[in-house]
Structure formats: structure tokens, C-alpha cells
Amino acid sequence: MTFTKGVTPSTEKYDGSSLRVLIVHTRWNCEIVEALVRGAKETMTSEYNVKSENISIQTVAGSYELPFAAQSLIGASRMSPQSFDAVICIGVLIKGSTMHFEYIAEAVSQGIMRVSLDSGVPIVFGVLTCLNDEQALERAGLGDNESKHNHGIDWGRCAVEMGVKNTRWMSGTI
């Protein structure tokens, strides 16, 4: 039995040409993060017609800073003519020999969810939480493993789907 890695694409076709999407990513594990950002951006532009100029990319030092950055940037976008329809937070946490990993992973997970619920903007959780470097490389589509898959592709798909759906829902269309 074989199965497809990642999320199964929706059977519904989404037009992302009117969406504004924010990608906020970390600078830790840069090679891995850059591959994930590239996967998300290329998927949104090539599969869903999101305009490159409507994808804003911002960086922060580490994953712990992602929720604050997302919240601040969502707020700032509401002061402009067009606010963000979806956000993707991208980072990589790799377990070490201390409890640091668990504390950061929990705080980031809860923080991103809180910002999404409080703001009403869908935020895709694009933070890899891996036990080792090999897992992180595989999940970014890098490395030698044949089963590697760039999860940024899934996050790009999810951002478009949730951005389009949330726009519909907010206009009263279900």
C-alpha cells in the first residue's frame, strides 16, 4: 500500500488571485526554512494564481517570535488598503538534549493558534517539530531519503484554501 505524503489537495478548485498572504519565517535552520518558504510560495503562485506581489515575506530570529510577528503584521496590514487573507508561520524546531524544545514548541503552537482565533485571520502552522536534522531535511524536501516531501507545498495549499473559505464565510456565504 502506498500513500501520498502531505495533505490531500482539496477537490474544490480555489482561485487565489485576489488573496494577500503573509509568510513570516525564522532565520534558524536557514537552509531548511528557505526550502519550505520556496515550496509554499511556488505552490500558491503556480497552482492557485496568487500574485507574487501579494505575498509578503517577513523574517524573525526564531520560532518563539512567530506569534508576536504574525499578530503585529496582521494589525499593521489592517491599517493599509488591503489586509492579509491568510498567514503562514514557518520555522524549524529540532529536539536537543534539554527541555528547551518542549517549551518553545508548546508556546509557539499555543501562540499561533491564539493569534489566529483572536484576529480572525487563518494562520497555517508551518513549524516543523522534529527529533533530528534528518527529519527536518526530509520534511523540507531535502536530504537523501526517497520519502522526502516539502511540507511548504501543503502549507501554501492550506493558506489559499483557508483564505478563500474565510472570505466566503465572512461575507455570509457558507
Coordinates of N, CA, C and O in Angstrom, one line a residue:
M1 N 0.8 -1.2 0.0 CA 0.0 0.0 0.0 C 0.9 1.2 0.0 O 1.8 1.4 0.8
T2 N 0.6 2.2 -0.9 CA 1.3 3.4 -0.9 C 0.4 4.6 -0.6 O -0.8 4.4 -0.8
F3 N 0.9 5.6 -0.1 CA 0.0 6.8 0.2 C 0.8 8.0 -0.1 O 2.0 8.0 -0.2
T4 N 0.1 9.1 -0.4 CA 0.7 10.3 -0.7 C 1.1 11.1 0.6 O 0.3 11.2 1.5
K5 N 2.3 11.6 0.6 CA 2.8 12.4 1.7 C 2.1 13.7 1.7 O 1.8 14.3 0.7
G6 N 1.9 14.2 2.9 CA 1.3 15.5 3.0 C -0.2 15.5 2.9 O -0.8 14.4 2.8
V7 N -0.8 16.7 2.9 CA -2.3 16.8 2.9 C -2.8 16.5 1.5 O -2.2 16.9 0.5
T8 N -3.9 15.8 1.4 CA -4.5 15.6 0.1 C -5.1 16.9 -0.4 O -5.9 17.5 0.3
P9 N -4.8 17.3 -1.6 CA -5.4 18.6 -2.1 C -6.9 18.5 -2.1 O -7.4 17.4 -2.4
S10 N -7.5 19.6 -1.9 CA -9.0 19.6 -2.0 C -9.5 19.3 -3.4 O -8.8 19.7 -4.4
T11 N -10.6 18.8 -3.5 CA -11.2 18.5 -4.8 C -11.8 19.8 -5.3 O -12.1 19.9 -6.5
E12 N -12.1 20.8 -4.5 CA -12.6 22.1 -4.9 C -11.4 22.9 -5.5 O -10.3 22.9 -4.9
K13 N -11.6 23.6 -6.5 CA -10.6 24.5 -7.1 C -10.7 25.9 -6.5 O -11.8 26.4 -6.5
Y14 N -9.6 26.4 -6.1 CA -9.6 27.7 -5.5 C -8.8 28.7 -6.3 O -7.7 28.4 -6.8
D15 N -9.4 29.9 -6.5 CA -8.7 31.0 -7.2 C -8.1 31.9 -6.1 O -8.9 32.6 -5.4
G16 N -6.8 32.0 -6.0 CA -6.2 32.8 -5.0 C -5.7 34.2 -5.6 O -5.0 34.9 -4.9
S17 N -6.2 34.5 -6.8 CA -5.7 35.7 -7.5 C -6.0 37.0 -6.7 O -5.3 38.0 -6.9
S18 N -7.0 37.0 -5.8 CA -7.3 38.2 -5.1 C -6.7 38.2 -3.6 O -6.9 39.2 -2.9
L19 N -6.1 37.1 -3.3 CA -5.6 37.0 -1.9 C -4.3 37.7 -1.6 O -3.5 37.8 -2.5
R20 N -4.2 38.2 -0.4 CA -2.9 38.7 0.1 C -2.5 37.8 1.2 O -3.3 37.5 2.2
V21 N -1.3 37.2 1.1 CA -0.8 36.2 2.0 C 0.5 36.7 2.6 O 1.4 37.2 1.9
L22 N 0.6 36.5 3.9 CA 1.8 36.8 4.7 C 2.5 35.5 5.0 O 1.9 34.6 5.5
I23 N 3.8 35.5 4.7 CA 4.7 34.4 5.1 C 5.7 35.0 6.1 O 6.4 35.9 5.7
V24 N 5.6 34.6 7.4 CA 6.6 35.1 8.3 C 7.4 33.8 8.7 O 6.9 32.8 9.1
H25 N 8.7 34.0 8.6 CA 9.6 32.8 8.8 C 10.8 33.2 9.7 O 11.2 34.3 9.8
T26 N 11.4 32.1 10.2 CA 12.5 32.3 11.1 C 13.9 32.2 10.3 O 13.9 31.8 9.2
R27 N 14.9 32.6 11.0 CA 16.2 32.5 10.4 C 17.0 31.4 11.0 O 18.2 31.2 10.6
W28 N 16.5 30.6 11.9 CA 17.1 29.4 12.5 C 17.0 28.3 11.4 O 15.9 28.3 10.7
N29 N 18.0 27.5 11.2 CA 17.9 26.4 10.3 C 17.6 26.9 8.9 O 16.6 26.4 8.2
C30 N 18.3 27.9 8.5 CA 18.0 28.7 7.3 C 17.8 27.9 6.0 O 16.9 28.1 5.2
E31 N 18.7 26.9 5.7 CA 18.5 26.1 4.5 C 17.2 25.4 4.5 O 16.5 25.4 3.4
I32 N 16.8 24.9 5.6 CA 15.5 24.1 5.7 C 14.3 25.1 5.5 O 13.4 24.9 4.7
V33 N 14.4 26.2 6.2 CA 13.3 27.2 6.2 C 13.2 27.8 4.8 O 12.0 27.9 4.3
E34 N 14.3 28.1 4.2 CA 14.2 28.7 2.8 C 13.5 27.7 1.8 O 12.8 28.1 1.0
A35 N 13.8 26.4 1.9 CA 13.2 25.4 1.1 C 11.6 25.4 1.3 O 10.8 25.3 0.4
L36 N 11.3 25.5 2.6 CA 9.8 25.5 2.9 C 9.1 26.7 2.4 O 8.0 26.6 1.9
V37 N 9.7 27.9 2.6 CA 9.2 29.1 2.1 C 9.0 29.1 0.6 O 8.0 29.4 0.0
R38 N 10.1 28.6 -0.1 CA 10.0 28.5 -1.6 C 8.9 27.5 -2.0 O 8.1 27.8 -2.9
G39 N 8.7 26.4 -1.3 CA 7.6 25.5 -1.6 C 6.3 26.1 -1.5 O 5.4 25.9 -2.3
A40 N 6.1 26.8 -0.4 CA 4.8 27.5 -0.2 C 4.5 28.6 -1.2 O 3.4 28.6 -1.8
K41 N 5.5 29.4 -1.5 CA 5.3 30.5 -2.4 C 5.1 30.0 -3.8 O 4.1 30.4 -4.5
E42 N 5.9 29.0 -4.3 CA 5.7 28.5 -5.6 C 4.4 27.8 -5.8 O 3.8 27.9 -6.9
T43 N 3.9 27.1 -4.8 CA 2.6 26.4 -4.9 C 1.5 27.5 -5.0 O 0.6 27.3 -5.8
M44 N 1.5 28.5 -4.2 CA 0.5 29.5 -4.2 C 0.4 30.2 -5.6 O -0.7 30.5 -6.1
T45 N 1.6 30.5 -6.1 CA 1.6 31.3 -7.4 C 1.3 30.4 -8.6 O 0.5 30.8 -9.5
S46 N 1.8 29.2 -8.6 CA 1.7 28.3 -9.8 C 0.4 27.5 -9.8 O -0.2 27.4 -10.9
E47 N -0.1 27.1 -8.7 CA -1.3 26.3 -8.6 C -2.6 27.1 -8.4 O -3.7 26.7 -8.7
Y48 N -2.5 28.3 -7.7 CA -3.7 29.0 -7.3 C -3.7 30.4 -7.7 O -4.6 31.2 -7.3
N49 N -2.8 30.8 -8.6 CA -2.8 32.2 -9.2 C -2.6 33.3 -8.2 O -3.0 34.4 -8.5
V50 N -2.0 33.1 -7.0 CA -1.7 34.1 -6.1 C -0.6 35.0 -6.7 O 0.4 34.4 -7.2
K51 N -0.8 36.3 -6.8 CA 0.2 37.1 -7.4 C 1.4 37.3 -6.5 O 1.2 37.5 -5.2
S52 N 2.6 37.2 -7.0 CA 3.8 37.3 -6.2 C 3.8 38.6 -5.4 O 4.3 38.6 -4.3
E53 N 3.3 39.7 -6.0 CA 3.4 40.9 -5.3 C 2.4 41.0 -4.1 O 2.4 41.9 -3.3
N54 N 1.5 40.0 -4.1 CA 0.5 39.9 -3.0 C 1.0 38.9 -1.9 O 0.2 38.6 -1.0
I55 N 2.2 38.5 -2.0 CA 2.8 37.6 -1.0 C 3.9 38.4 -0.3 O 4.9 38.8 -0.9
S56 N 3.6 38.7 1.0 CA 4.6 39.5 1.8 C 5.4 38.5 2.6 O 4.8 37.6 3.3
I57 N 6.7 38.6 2.5 CA 7.6 37.7 3.3 C 8.4 38.5 4.3 O 9.1 39.5 3.9
Q58 N 8.3 38.1 5.6 CA 9.0 38.8 6.7 C 9.7 37.8 7.5 O 9.3 36.6 7.5
T59 N 10.8 38.2 8.1 CA 11.6 37.3 8.9 C 11.7 37.7 10.3 O 11.6 38.9 10.7
V60 N 11.9 36.7 11.2 CA 12.2 36.9 12.6 C 13.3 36.0 13.0 O 13.6 35.1 12.3
A61 N 13.9 36.2 14.2 CA 15.0 35.4 14.6 C 14.6 34.0 14.8 O 15.3 33.1 14.1
G62 N 13.7 33.7 15.6 CA 13.4 32.3 15.9 C 11.9 32.0 16.0 O 11.0 32.9 15.9
S63 N 11.5 30.8 16.2 CA 10.1 30.4 16.3 C 9.4 31.0 17.4 O 8.2 31.3 17.2
Y64 N 10.0 31.3 18.5 CA 9.3 31.9 19.6 C 8.7 33.3 19.3 O 7.7 33.7 19.8
E65 N 9.4 33.9 18.3 CA 8.9 35.3 17.9 C 7.8 35.2 16.8 O 7.2 36.3 16.5
L66 N 7.5 34.1 16.3 CA 6.5 34.0 15.2 C 5.1 34.5 15.6 O 4.5 35.3 14.9
P67 N 4.5 34.1 16.8 CA 3.2 34.6 17.1 C 3.1 36.1 17.2 O 2.2 36.8 16.7
F68 N 4.1 36.7 17.9 CA 4.1 38.2 18.0 C 4.2 38.8 16.7 O 3.5 39.8 16.4
A69 N 5.1 38.4 15.8 CA 5.3 38.9 14.5 C 4.0 38.8 13.7 O 3.6 39.8 13.0
A70 N 3.4 37.7 13.7 CA 2.1 37.5 13.0 C 1.1 38.4 13.5 O 0.4 39.1 12.7
Q71 N 0.9 38.6 14.8 CA -0.1 39.5 15.4 C 0.2 40.9 15.0 O -0.7 41.7 14.6
S72 N 1.5 41.3 15.1 CA 1.8 42.7 14.7 C 1.6 43.0 13.2 O 1.1 44.1 12.9
L73 N 2.0 42.1 12.4 CA 1.9 42.3 10.9 C 0.4 42.2 10.5 O 0.0 43.0 9.6
I74 N -0.4 41.4 11.1 CA -1.9 41.4 10.8 C -2.4 42.7 11.2 O -3.2 43.3 10.4
G75 N -2.1 43.2 12.4 CA -2.6 44.5 12.8 C -2.2 45.7 11.9 O -3.0 46.5 11.5
A76 N -0.9 45.7 11.5 CA -0.4 46.7 10.6 C -1.1 46.6 9.2 O -1.4 47.7 8.6
S77 N -1.4 45.4 8.7 CA -2.0 45.3 7.4 C -3.4 45.9 7.4 O -3.9 46.3 6.4
R78 N -4.0 45.9 8.6 CA -5.4 46.4 8.7 C -5.4 47.9 8.6 O -6.5 48.5 8.3
M79 N -4.3 48.5 8.7 CA -4.2 50.0 8.5 C -3.9 50.3 7.1 O -4.0 51.5 6.7
S80 N -3.6 49.3 6.2 CA -3.4 49.6 4.8 C -4.6 49.3 4.0 O -5.6 48.8 4.6
P81 N -4.6 49.6 2.7 CA -5.9 49.4 1.9 C -6.3 48.0 1.9 O -7.5 47.7 1.7
Q82 N -5.4 47.0 2.1 CA -5.8 45.6 1.9 C -5.1 44.8 3.0 O -3.9 44.8 3.1
S83 N -5.9 44.1 3.8 CA -5.3 43.3 4.9 C -5.0 41.9 4.4 O -5.5 41.5 3.3
F84 N -4.3 41.1 5.2 CA -3.9 39.8 4.9 C -5.1 38.9 5.0 O -5.9 38.9 5.9
D85 N -5.3 38.0 4.0 CA -6.3 37.0 4.0 C -5.9 35.7 4.7 O -6.7 34.9 5.1
A86 N -4.6 35.4 4.7 CA -4.0 34.2 5.4 C -2.6 34.5 5.7 O -1.9 35.3 5.1
V87 N -2.1 33.7 6.7 CA -0.7 33.8 7.1 C -0.1 32.4 7.2 O -0.8 31.5 7.6
I88 N 1.1 32.3 6.9 CA 1.8 31.0 7.1 C 3.0 31.4 8.0 O 3.9 32.2 7.6
C89 N 3.1 30.7 9.2 CA 4.3 30.9 10.1 C 5.2 29.7 9.8 O 4.7 28.5 10.0
I90 N 6.4 29.9 9.4 CA 7.3 28.9 9.1 C 8.6 28.9 10.0 O 9.2 30.0 10.1
G91 N 8.9 27.8 10.6 CA 10.1 27.7 11.4 C 10.4 26.2 11.6 O 9.7 25.3 11.1
V92 N 11.6 25.9 12.2 CA 12.0 24.6 12.4 C 12.6 24.5 13.8 O 13.5 25.2 14.2
L93 N 12.0 23.6 14.6 CA 12.5 23.3 15.9 C 13.0 21.8 15.9 O 12.3 20.9 15.5
I94 N 14.2 21.7 16.3 CA 14.9 20.3 16.3 C 15.2 20.0 17.8 O 15.9 20.8 18.4
K95 N 14.7 18.9 18.3 CA 14.9 18.5 19.7 C 16.4 18.3 20.0 O 17.2 17.8 19.2
G96 N 16.8 18.9 21.1 CA 18.1 18.8 21.6 C 18.1 18.0 22.8 O 17.2 17.2 23.1
S97 N 19.1 18.2 23.7 CA 19.2 17.4 24.9 C 18.7 18.1 26.1 O 18.8 17.6 27.2
T98 N 18.0 19.2 25.9 CA 17.4 19.9 27.1 C 15.9 20.1 26.8 O 15.4 19.7 25.8
M99 N 15.2 20.6 27.8 CA 13.7 20.8 27.7 C 13.4 22.0 26.9 O 12.2 22.2 26.6
H100 N 14.3 22.7 26.4 CA 14.1 23.9 25.6 C 13.1 23.7 24.4 O 12.2 24.4 24.2
F101 N 13.3 22.6 23.7 CA 12.5 22.2 22.6 C 11.0 22.1 23.0 O 10.1 22.7 22.3
E102 N 10.7 21.4 24.1 CA 9.3 21.3 24.5 C 8.7 22.6 24.9 O 7.5 22.9 24.5
Y103 N 9.4 23.4 25.6 CA 8.8 24.7 26.0 C 8.6 25.6 24.8 O 7.5 26.2 24.7
I104 N 9.5 25.7 23.9 CA 9.3 26.5 22.7 C 8.2 26.0 21.8 O 7.4 26.7 21.3
A105 N 8.2 24.7 21.5 CA 7.2 24.1 20.7 C 5.8 24.4 21.2 O 4.9 24.7 20.5
E106 N 5.6 24.2 22.5 CA 4.3 24.4 23.1 C 3.9 25.9 23.1 O 2.8 26.2 22.7
A107 N 4.8 26.8 23.4 CA 4.5 28.2 23.4 C 4.2 28.7 22.0 O 3.2 29.4 21.8
V108 N 4.9 28.3 21.0 CA 4.7 28.7 19.6 C 3.4 28.1 19.1 O 2.6 28.9 18.5
S109 N 3.1 26.9 19.4 CA 1.8 26.3 19.0 C 0.6 27.0 19.5 O -0.3 27.4 18.8
Q110 N 0.6 27.2 20.8 CA -0.5 27.9 21.5 C -0.5 29.4 21.0 O -1.6 29.9 20.8
G111 N 0.6 30.0 20.9 CA 0.6 31.4 20.5 C 0.1 31.6 19.1 O -0.7 32.6 18.8
I112 N 0.4 30.8 18.1 CA -0.1 30.9 16.8 C -1.6 30.7 16.7 O -2.3 31.4 16.1
M113 N -2.0 29.7 17.4 CA -3.5 29.4 17.5 C -4.2 30.6 18.1 O -5.3 31.0 17.6
R114 N -3.7 31.2 19.2 CA -4.4 32.3 19.8 C -4.4 33.5 18.9 O -5.5 34.2 18.7
V115 N -3.3 33.8 18.1 CA -3.4 34.9 17.2 C -4.4 34.7 16.1 O -5.1 35.6 15.7
S116 N -4.5 33.5 15.6 CA -5.4 33.2 14.5 C -6.8 33.4 15.0 O -7.7 34.0 14.4
L117 N -7.2 32.8 16.2 CA -8.5 32.9 16.7 C -8.9 34.4 17.1 O -10.0 34.9 16.8
D118 N -7.9 35.1 17.7 CA -8.2 36.5 18.1 C -8.3 37.4 16.9 O -9.1 38.4 17.0
S119 N -7.5 37.2 15.9 CA -7.5 38.1 14.7 C -8.6 37.7 13.7 O -9.0 38.6 12.9
G120 N -9.0 36.5 13.7 CA -10.0 36.1 12.6 C -9.3 35.8 11.3 O -10.0 35.7 10.3
V121 N -8.0 35.8 11.3 CA -7.2 35.5 10.1 C -6.7 34.1 10.2 O -6.0 33.7 11.2
P122 N -6.9 33.2 9.2 CA -6.4 31.9 9.2 C -4.9 31.9 9.2 O -4.3 32.6 8.4
I123 N -4.3 31.2 10.2 CA -2.8 31.1 10.2 C -2.4 29.7 10.1 O -2.9 28.8 10.9
V124 N -1.6 29.3 9.1 CA -1.1 28.0 8.9 C 0.1 27.7 9.8 O 1.0 28.5 9.8
F125 N 0.0 26.7 10.6 CA 1.1 26.3 11.5 C 2.2 25.6 10.6 O 2.0 24.4 10.3
G126 N 3.2 26.3 10.2 CA 4.2 25.7 9.4 C 5.5 25.6 10.2 O 6.6 26.0 9.7
V127 N 5.4 25.1 11.4 CA 6.6 24.9 12.2 C 6.9 23.5 12.3 O 6.1 22.7 12.9
L128 N 8.0 23.0 11.8 CA 8.4 21.6 11.9 C 8.9 21.4 13.3 O 9.7 22.2 13.8
T129 N 8.5 20.4 13.9 CA 9.0 20.0 15.3 C 9.5 18.6 15.1 O 8.8 17.6 15.1
C130 N 10.8 18.5 14.9 CA 11.5 17.3 14.6 C 12.4 16.8 15.6 O 12.9 17.6 16.4
L131 N 12.7 15.5 15.6 CA 13.6 14.9 16.6 C 15.0 15.0 16.2 O 15.9 14.9 17.1
N132 N 15.3 15.2 14.9 CA 16.7 15.3 14.5 C 16.8 16.0 13.1 O 15.7 16.3 12.5
D133 N 18.0 16.3 12.7 CA 18.2 17.0 11.5 C 17.7 16.3 10.3 O 17.1 16.9 9.3
E134 N 17.8 15.0 10.2 CA 17.4 14.2 9.1 C 15.9 14.4 8.9 O 15.4 14.5 7.7
Q135 N 15.1 14.3 9.9 CA 13.6 14.5 9.8 C 13.3 15.9 9.3 O 12.4 16.0 8.4
A136 N 14.0 16.9 9.7 CA 13.7 18.3 9.3 C 14.1 18.4 7.8 O 13.3 19.0 7.0
L137 N 15.2 17.8 7.3 CA 15.6 17.9 5.9 C 14.5 17.2 5.1 O 14.1 17.7 4.0
E138 N 14.1 16.0 5.5 CA 13.1 15.2 4.8 C 11.8 16.0 4.6 O 11.2 16.0 3.5
R139 N 11.4 16.7 5.7 CA 10.1 17.4 5.6 C 10.2 18.7 4.8 O 9.2 19.3 4.6
A140 N 11.4 19.1 4.5 CA 11.6 20.3 3.6 C 11.9 19.8 2.2 O 12.2 20.7 1.3
G141 N 11.8 18.5 1.9 CA 12.1 18.0 0.6 C 13.6 17.9 0.2 O 13.9 17.8 -0.9
L142 N 14.4 18.0 1.3 CA 15.8 17.9 1.1 C 16.4 16.6 1.6 O 15.6 15.8 2.2
G143 N 17.6 16.4 1.5 CA 18.2 15.1 2.0 C 18.1 14.0 1.1 O 17.7 14.2 -0.1
D144 N 18.5 12.8 1.5 CA 18.7 11.7 0.7 C 17.5 10.7 0.7 O 17.4 9.8 -0.1
N145 N 16.6 10.8 1.6 CA 15.5 9.9 1.8 C 14.5 10.0 0.6 O 14.1 11.1 0.3
E146 N 14.2 8.8 0.1 CA 13.2 8.8 -1.0 C 11.8 9.3 -0.6 O 11.1 9.7 -1.5
S147 N 11.5 9.2 0.6 CA 10.1 9.6 1.0 C 10.1 11.1 1.4 O 9.1 11.5 2.0
K148 N 11.1 11.8 1.1 CA 11.1 13.3 1.4 C 9.9 14.0 0.7 O 9.5 13.6 -0.3
H149 N 9.5 15.0 1.4 CA 8.4 15.8 0.9 C 8.4 17.2 1.5 O 8.6 17.4 2.7
N150 N 8.3 18.2 0.6 CA 8.4 19.6 1.1 C 7.0 20.0 1.6 O 6.1 20.2 0.9
H151 N 6.9 20.1 2.9 CA 5.6 20.5 3.6 C 5.2 21.9 3.3 O 4.0 22.3 3.5
G152 N 6.1 22.8 2.8 CA 5.8 24.1 2.4 C 4.7 24.1 1.3 O 3.8 25.0 1.2
I153 N 4.7 23.0 0.5 CA 3.7 22.9 -0.6 C 2.3 22.8 0.1 O 1.4 23.4 -0.3
D154 N 2.2 21.9 1.1 CA 0.9 21.7 1.8 C 0.5 23.0 2.5 O -0.7 23.3 2.5
W155 N 1.4 23.7 3.1 CA 1.1 25.0 3.8 C 0.6 26.0 2.8 O -0.3 26.8 3.1
G156 N 1.2 26.1 1.6 CA 0.7 27.0 0.6 C -0.7 26.7 0.1 O -1.6 27.6 0.0
R157 N -1.0 25.4 -0.1 CA -2.3 25.0 -0.4 C -3.3 25.3 0.7 O -4.4 25.8 0.4
C158 N -2.9 25.1 1.9 CA -3.8 25.3 3.0 C -4.1 26.8 3.2 O -5.2 27.2 3.4
A159 N -3.1 27.7 3.0 CA -3.3 29.1 3.1 C -4.3 29.6 2.1 O -5.2 30.4 2.4
V160 N -4.2 29.1 0.9 CA -5.1 29.6 -0.2 C -6.5 29.1 0.2 O -7.5 29.8 0.1
E161 N -6.6 27.8 0.5 CA -8.0 27.3 0.8 C -8.6 28.0 1.9 O -9.8 28.4 1.9
M162 N -7.9 28.2 3.0 CA -8.5 28.9 4.2 C -8.7 30.4 3.9 O -9.7 30.9 4.4
G163 N -7.8 31.0 3.1 CA -8.1 32.4 2.8 C -9.3 32.6 2.0 O -10.2 33.5 2.3
V164 N -9.5 31.7 1.0 CA -10.7 31.8 0.2 C -12.0 31.5 1.0 O -13.0 32.2 0.9
K165 N -11.9 30.4 1.8 CA -13.1 30.0 2.6 C -13.4 31.0 3.6 O -14.6 31.3 3.8
N166 N -12.4 31.6 4.3 CA -12.7 32.6 5.3 C -13.3 33.8 4.7 O -14.3 34.4 5.3
T167 N -12.9 34.2 3.5 CA -13.5 35.4 2.8 C -15.0 35.1 2.5 O -15.8 35.9 2.8
R168 N -15.3 33.9 2.1 CA -16.7 33.5 1.9 C -17.5 33.5 3.2 O -18.6 34.0 3.2
W169 N -16.9 32.9 4.2 CA -17.6 32.8 5.4 C -17.9 34.1 6.0 O -19.0 34.4 6.6
M170 N -16.9 35.0 5.9 CA -17.1 36.4 6.5 C -18.1 37.2 5.7 O -18.7 38.1 6.2
S171 N -18.4 36.8 4.5 CA -19.4 37.5 3.7 C -20.8 36.9 3.8 O -21.7 37.3 3.2
G172 N -20.8 35.8 4.6 CA -22.1 35.2 4.9 C -22.4 34.0 4.0 O -23.5 33.4 4.0
T173 N -21.5 33.7 3.1 CA -21.6 32.5 2.2 C -21.0 31.3 2.8 O -19.9 31.3 3.2
I174 N -21.9 30.3 2.9 CA -21.4 29.0 3.6 C -21.3 27.9 2.5 O -22.0 27.8 1.6

